[in-house]
Short mmCIF file of C-alpha atoms in Angstrom, two decimals:
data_model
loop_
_atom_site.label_atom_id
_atom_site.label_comp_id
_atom_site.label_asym_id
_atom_site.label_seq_id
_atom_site.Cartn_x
_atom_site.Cartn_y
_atom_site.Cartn_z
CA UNK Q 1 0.00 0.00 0.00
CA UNK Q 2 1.28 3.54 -0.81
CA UNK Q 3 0.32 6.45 1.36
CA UNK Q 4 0.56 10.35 0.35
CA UNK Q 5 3.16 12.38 1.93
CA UNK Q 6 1.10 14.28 4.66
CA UNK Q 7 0.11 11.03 6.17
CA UNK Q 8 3.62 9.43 5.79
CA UNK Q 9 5.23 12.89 7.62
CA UNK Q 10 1.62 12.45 10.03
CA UNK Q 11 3.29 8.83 11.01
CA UNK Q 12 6.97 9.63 11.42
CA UNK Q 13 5.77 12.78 13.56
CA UNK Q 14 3.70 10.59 15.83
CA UNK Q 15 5.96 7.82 15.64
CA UNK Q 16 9.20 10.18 16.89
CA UNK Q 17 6.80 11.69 19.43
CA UNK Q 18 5.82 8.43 21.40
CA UNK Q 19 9.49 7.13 20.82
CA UNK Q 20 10.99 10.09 22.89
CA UNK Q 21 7.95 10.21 25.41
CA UNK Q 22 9.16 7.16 25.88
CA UNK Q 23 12.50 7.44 26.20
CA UNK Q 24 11.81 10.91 28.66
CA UNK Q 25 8.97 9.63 30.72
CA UNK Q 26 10.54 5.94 31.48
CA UNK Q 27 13.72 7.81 32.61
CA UNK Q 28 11.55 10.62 35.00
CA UNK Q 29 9.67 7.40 36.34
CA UNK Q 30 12.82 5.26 37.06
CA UNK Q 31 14.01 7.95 38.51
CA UNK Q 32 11.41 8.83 40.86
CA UNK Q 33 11.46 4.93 41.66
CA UNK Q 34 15.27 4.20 42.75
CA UNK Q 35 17.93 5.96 43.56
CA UNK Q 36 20.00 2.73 41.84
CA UNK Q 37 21.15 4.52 38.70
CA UNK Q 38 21.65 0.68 37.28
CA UNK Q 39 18.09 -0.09 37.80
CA UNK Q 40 17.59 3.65 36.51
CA UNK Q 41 19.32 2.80 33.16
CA UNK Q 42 17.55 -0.36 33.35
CA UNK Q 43 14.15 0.74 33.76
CA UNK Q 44 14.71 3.12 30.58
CA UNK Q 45 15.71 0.70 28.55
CA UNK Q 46 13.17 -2.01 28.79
CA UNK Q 47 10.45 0.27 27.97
CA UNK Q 48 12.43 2.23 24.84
CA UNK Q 49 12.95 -1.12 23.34
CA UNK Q 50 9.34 -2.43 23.66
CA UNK Q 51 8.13 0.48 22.41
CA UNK Q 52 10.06 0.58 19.53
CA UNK Q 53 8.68 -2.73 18.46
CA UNK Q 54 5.09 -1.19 18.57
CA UNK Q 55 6.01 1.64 16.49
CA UNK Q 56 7.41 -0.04 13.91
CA UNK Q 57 4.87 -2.59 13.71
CA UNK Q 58 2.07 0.08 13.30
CA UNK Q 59 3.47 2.86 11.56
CA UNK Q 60 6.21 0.81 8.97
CA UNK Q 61 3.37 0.15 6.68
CA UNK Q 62 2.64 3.91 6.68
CA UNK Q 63 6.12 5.73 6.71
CA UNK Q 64 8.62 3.12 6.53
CA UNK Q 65 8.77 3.52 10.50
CA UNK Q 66 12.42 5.63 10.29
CA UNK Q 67 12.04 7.83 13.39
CA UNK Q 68 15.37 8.90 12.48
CA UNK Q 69 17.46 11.67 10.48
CA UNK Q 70 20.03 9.19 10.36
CA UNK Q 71 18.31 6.16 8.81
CA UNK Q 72 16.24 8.76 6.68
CA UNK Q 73 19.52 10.09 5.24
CA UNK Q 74 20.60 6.44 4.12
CA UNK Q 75 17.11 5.48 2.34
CA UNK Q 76 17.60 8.85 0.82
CA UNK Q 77 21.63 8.20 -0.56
CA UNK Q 78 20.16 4.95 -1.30
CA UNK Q 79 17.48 6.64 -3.17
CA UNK Q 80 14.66 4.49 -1.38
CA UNK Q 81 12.82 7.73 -0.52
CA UNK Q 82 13.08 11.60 -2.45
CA UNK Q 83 15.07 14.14 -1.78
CA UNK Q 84 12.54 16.30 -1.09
CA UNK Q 85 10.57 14.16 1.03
CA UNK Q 86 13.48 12.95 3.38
CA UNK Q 87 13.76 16.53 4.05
CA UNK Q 88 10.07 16.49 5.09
CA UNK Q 89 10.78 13.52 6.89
CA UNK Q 90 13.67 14.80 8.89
CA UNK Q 91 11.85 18.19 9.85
CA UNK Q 92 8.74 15.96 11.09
CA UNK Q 93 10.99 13.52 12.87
CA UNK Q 94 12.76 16.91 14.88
CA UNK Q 95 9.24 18.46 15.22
CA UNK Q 96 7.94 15.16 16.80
CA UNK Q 97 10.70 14.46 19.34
CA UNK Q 98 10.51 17.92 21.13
CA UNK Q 99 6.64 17.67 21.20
CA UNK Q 100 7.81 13.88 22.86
CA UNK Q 101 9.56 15.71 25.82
CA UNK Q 102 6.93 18.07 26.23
CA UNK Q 103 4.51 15.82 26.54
CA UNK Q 104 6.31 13.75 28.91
CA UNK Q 105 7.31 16.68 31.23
CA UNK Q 106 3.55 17.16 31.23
CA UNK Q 107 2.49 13.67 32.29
CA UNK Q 108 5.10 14.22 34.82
CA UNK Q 109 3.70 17.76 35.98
CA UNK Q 110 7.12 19.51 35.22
CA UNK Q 111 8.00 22.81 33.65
CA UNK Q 112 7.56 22.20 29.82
CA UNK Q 113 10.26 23.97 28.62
CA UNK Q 114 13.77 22.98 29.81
CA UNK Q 115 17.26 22.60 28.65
CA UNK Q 116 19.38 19.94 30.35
CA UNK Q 117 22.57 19.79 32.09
CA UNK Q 118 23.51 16.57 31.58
CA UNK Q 119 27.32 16.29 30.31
CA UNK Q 120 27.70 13.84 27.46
CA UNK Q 121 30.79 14.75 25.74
CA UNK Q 122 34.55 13.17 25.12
CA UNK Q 123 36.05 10.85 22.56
CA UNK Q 124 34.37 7.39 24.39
CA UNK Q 125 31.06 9.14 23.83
CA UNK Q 126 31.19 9.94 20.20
CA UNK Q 127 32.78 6.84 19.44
CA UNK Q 128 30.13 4.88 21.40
CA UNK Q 129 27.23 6.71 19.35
CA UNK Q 130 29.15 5.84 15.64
CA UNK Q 131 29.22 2.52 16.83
CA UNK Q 132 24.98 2.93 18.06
CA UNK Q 133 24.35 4.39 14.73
CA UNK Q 134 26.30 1.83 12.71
CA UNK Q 135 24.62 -1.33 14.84
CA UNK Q 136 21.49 0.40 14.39
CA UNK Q 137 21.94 0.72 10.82
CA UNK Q 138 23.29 -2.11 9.71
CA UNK Q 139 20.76 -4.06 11.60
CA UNK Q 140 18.15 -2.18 9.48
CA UNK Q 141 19.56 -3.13 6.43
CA UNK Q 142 20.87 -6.71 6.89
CA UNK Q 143 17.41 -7.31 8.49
CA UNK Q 144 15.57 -5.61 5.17
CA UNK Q 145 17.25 -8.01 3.25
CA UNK Q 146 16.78 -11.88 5.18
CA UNK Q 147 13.92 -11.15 7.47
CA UNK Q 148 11.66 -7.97 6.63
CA UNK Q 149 9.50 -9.92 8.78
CA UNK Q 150 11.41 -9.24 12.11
CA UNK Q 151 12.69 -5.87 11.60
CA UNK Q 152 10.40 -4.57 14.55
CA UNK Q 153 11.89 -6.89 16.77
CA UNK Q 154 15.45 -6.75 14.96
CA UNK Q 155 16.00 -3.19 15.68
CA UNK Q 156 14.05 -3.09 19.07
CA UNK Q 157 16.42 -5.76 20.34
CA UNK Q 158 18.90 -3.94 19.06
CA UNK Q 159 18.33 -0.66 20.81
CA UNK Q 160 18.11 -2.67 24.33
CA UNK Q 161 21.25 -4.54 23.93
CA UNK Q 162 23.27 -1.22 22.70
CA UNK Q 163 21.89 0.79 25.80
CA UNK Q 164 23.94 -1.59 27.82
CA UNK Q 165 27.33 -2.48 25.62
CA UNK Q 166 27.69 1.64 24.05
CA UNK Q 167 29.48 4.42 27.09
CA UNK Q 168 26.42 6.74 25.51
CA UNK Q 169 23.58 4.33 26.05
CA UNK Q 170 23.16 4.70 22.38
CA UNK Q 171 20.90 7.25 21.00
CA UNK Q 172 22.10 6.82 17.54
CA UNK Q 173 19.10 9.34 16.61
CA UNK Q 174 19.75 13.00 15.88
CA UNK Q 175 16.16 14.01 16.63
CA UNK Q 176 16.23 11.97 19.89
CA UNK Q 177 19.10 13.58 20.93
CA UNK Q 178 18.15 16.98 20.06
CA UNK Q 179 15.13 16.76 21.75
CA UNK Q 180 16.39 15.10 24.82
CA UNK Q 181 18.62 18.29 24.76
CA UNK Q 182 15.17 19.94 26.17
CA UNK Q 183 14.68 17.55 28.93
CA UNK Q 184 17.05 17.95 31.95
CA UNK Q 185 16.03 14.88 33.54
CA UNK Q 186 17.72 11.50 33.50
CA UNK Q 187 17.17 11.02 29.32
CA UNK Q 188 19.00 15.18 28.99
CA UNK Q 189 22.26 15.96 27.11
CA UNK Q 190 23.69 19.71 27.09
CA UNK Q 191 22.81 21.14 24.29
CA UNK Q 192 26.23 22.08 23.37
CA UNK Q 193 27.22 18.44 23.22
CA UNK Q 194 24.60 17.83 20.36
CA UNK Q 195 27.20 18.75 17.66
CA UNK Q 196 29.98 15.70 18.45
CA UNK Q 197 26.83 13.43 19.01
CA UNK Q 198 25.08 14.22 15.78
CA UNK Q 199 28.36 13.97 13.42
CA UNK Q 200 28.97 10.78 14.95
CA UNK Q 201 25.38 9.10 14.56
CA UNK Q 202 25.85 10.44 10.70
CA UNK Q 203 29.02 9.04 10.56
CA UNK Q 204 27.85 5.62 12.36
CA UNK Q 205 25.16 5.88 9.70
CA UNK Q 206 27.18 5.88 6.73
CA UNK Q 207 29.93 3.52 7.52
CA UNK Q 208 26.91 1.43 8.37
CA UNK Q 209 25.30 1.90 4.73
CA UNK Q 210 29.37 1.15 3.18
CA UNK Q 211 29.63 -2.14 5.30
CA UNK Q 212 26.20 -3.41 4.59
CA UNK Q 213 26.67 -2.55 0.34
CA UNK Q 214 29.57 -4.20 0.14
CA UNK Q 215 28.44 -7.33 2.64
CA UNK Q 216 25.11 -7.67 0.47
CA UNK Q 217 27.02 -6.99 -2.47
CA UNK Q 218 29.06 -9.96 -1.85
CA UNK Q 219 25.87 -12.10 -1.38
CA UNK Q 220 24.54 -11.19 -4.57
CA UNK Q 221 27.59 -12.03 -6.70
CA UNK Q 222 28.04 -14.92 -5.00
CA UNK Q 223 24.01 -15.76 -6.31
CA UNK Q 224 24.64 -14.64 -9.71
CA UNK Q 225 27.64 -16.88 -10.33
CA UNK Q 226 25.53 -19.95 -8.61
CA UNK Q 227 22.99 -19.10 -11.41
CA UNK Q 228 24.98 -18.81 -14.46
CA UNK Q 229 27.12 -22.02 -13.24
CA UNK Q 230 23.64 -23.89 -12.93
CA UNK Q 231 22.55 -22.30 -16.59
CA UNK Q 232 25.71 -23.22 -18.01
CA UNK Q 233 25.18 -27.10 -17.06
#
């Protein structure tokens, strides 16, 4: 099924929205829970990964379920999706995740407007989000081509496991991280460490989209020559 654009940008909106009310409101709660900042990372993780597993499920069919400037930049240099309407995409996907943090500061009956004070910065961090964004990449595309099927669970999976085994507990999502920049609670990053974050979740993104072209690059050669060796006999 094909969908026009406004509904498509509708979907990634939404989608981005509940994704970072997620991530926001499962950190404020786990917060207001423990004082164990394990459990803490923990009990934002669980949720962020379910969640993701909904979205995708739901909203693929509409939007292709990207929820992410990052993967929306490789459909695009993999000319899956228009220029112009990645760029619609991408502004949706930014516009959603702030109205995500508002809404989650509102469930949580705290000011709506903040910016956070969280430090995320140094050369651990921005290598730990290239590596995020490359996993999270990679996974997308690997898992497009053997099991379309499970790419909700593929990717949620993903996103729990890398909270744990990245030093940033993986964003690997411009929008998420520019709207967690708005939330100083447990999900927050300073806004002036967006910059080193970003470049490496684009980064991450396209040494993802090299790896993965020349990986399923070497499948398909491999197929070819099985099929002219088989026409040949």
């Amino acid at each position: 099924m094909t969908f026009d654009l406004r509904r498509r940008l509708a979907a990634e909106a939404l989608g981005t929205a509940i994704l970072v009310a997620t991530v926001v409101g499962s950190g404020i709660m786990a917060e207001k829970l423990t004082d164990d900042v394990a459990l803490s990372l923990l009990g934002n993780t669980l949720p962020t990964g379910a969640i993701l597993v909904v979205l995708i499920t739901v909203l693929g069919p509409l939007s292709g379920a990207h929820f992410n400037p990052a993967v929306t930049m490789i459909f695009a240099l993999r000319r899956e999706i228009e220029a112009n309407a990645a760029l619609f995409y991408v502004v949706a996907q930014i516009a959603g995740g702030i109205a995500g943090s508002l809404v989650a500061h509102a469930m949580f009956e705290l000011p709506l407007i903040q910016i956070s004070a969280t430090a995320r910065t140094g050369t651990g961090q921005w290598i730990a989000e290239a590596v995020a964004a490359c996993g999270l990449v990679f996974t997308i595309l690997a898992g497009l081509r053997f099991r379309p099927d499970a790419i909700a669970w593929l990717v949620g999976l993903y996103i729990t496991a890398a909270y744990w085994f990245t030093a940033s507990t993986s964003f690997a999502n411009p929008a998420v991280a520019i709207a967690r920049a708005l939330s100083n609670t447990f999900a927050g990053i300073r806004p002036v460490d967006l910059p080193g974050f970003i470049l490496a979740e684009i980064f991450g993104a396209l040494l993802a989209m090299a790896l993965a072209g020349w990986i399923l690059a070497e499948e398909k050669v491999a197929v070819h020559a099985l099929n002219e060796l088989k026409g040949a006999e």
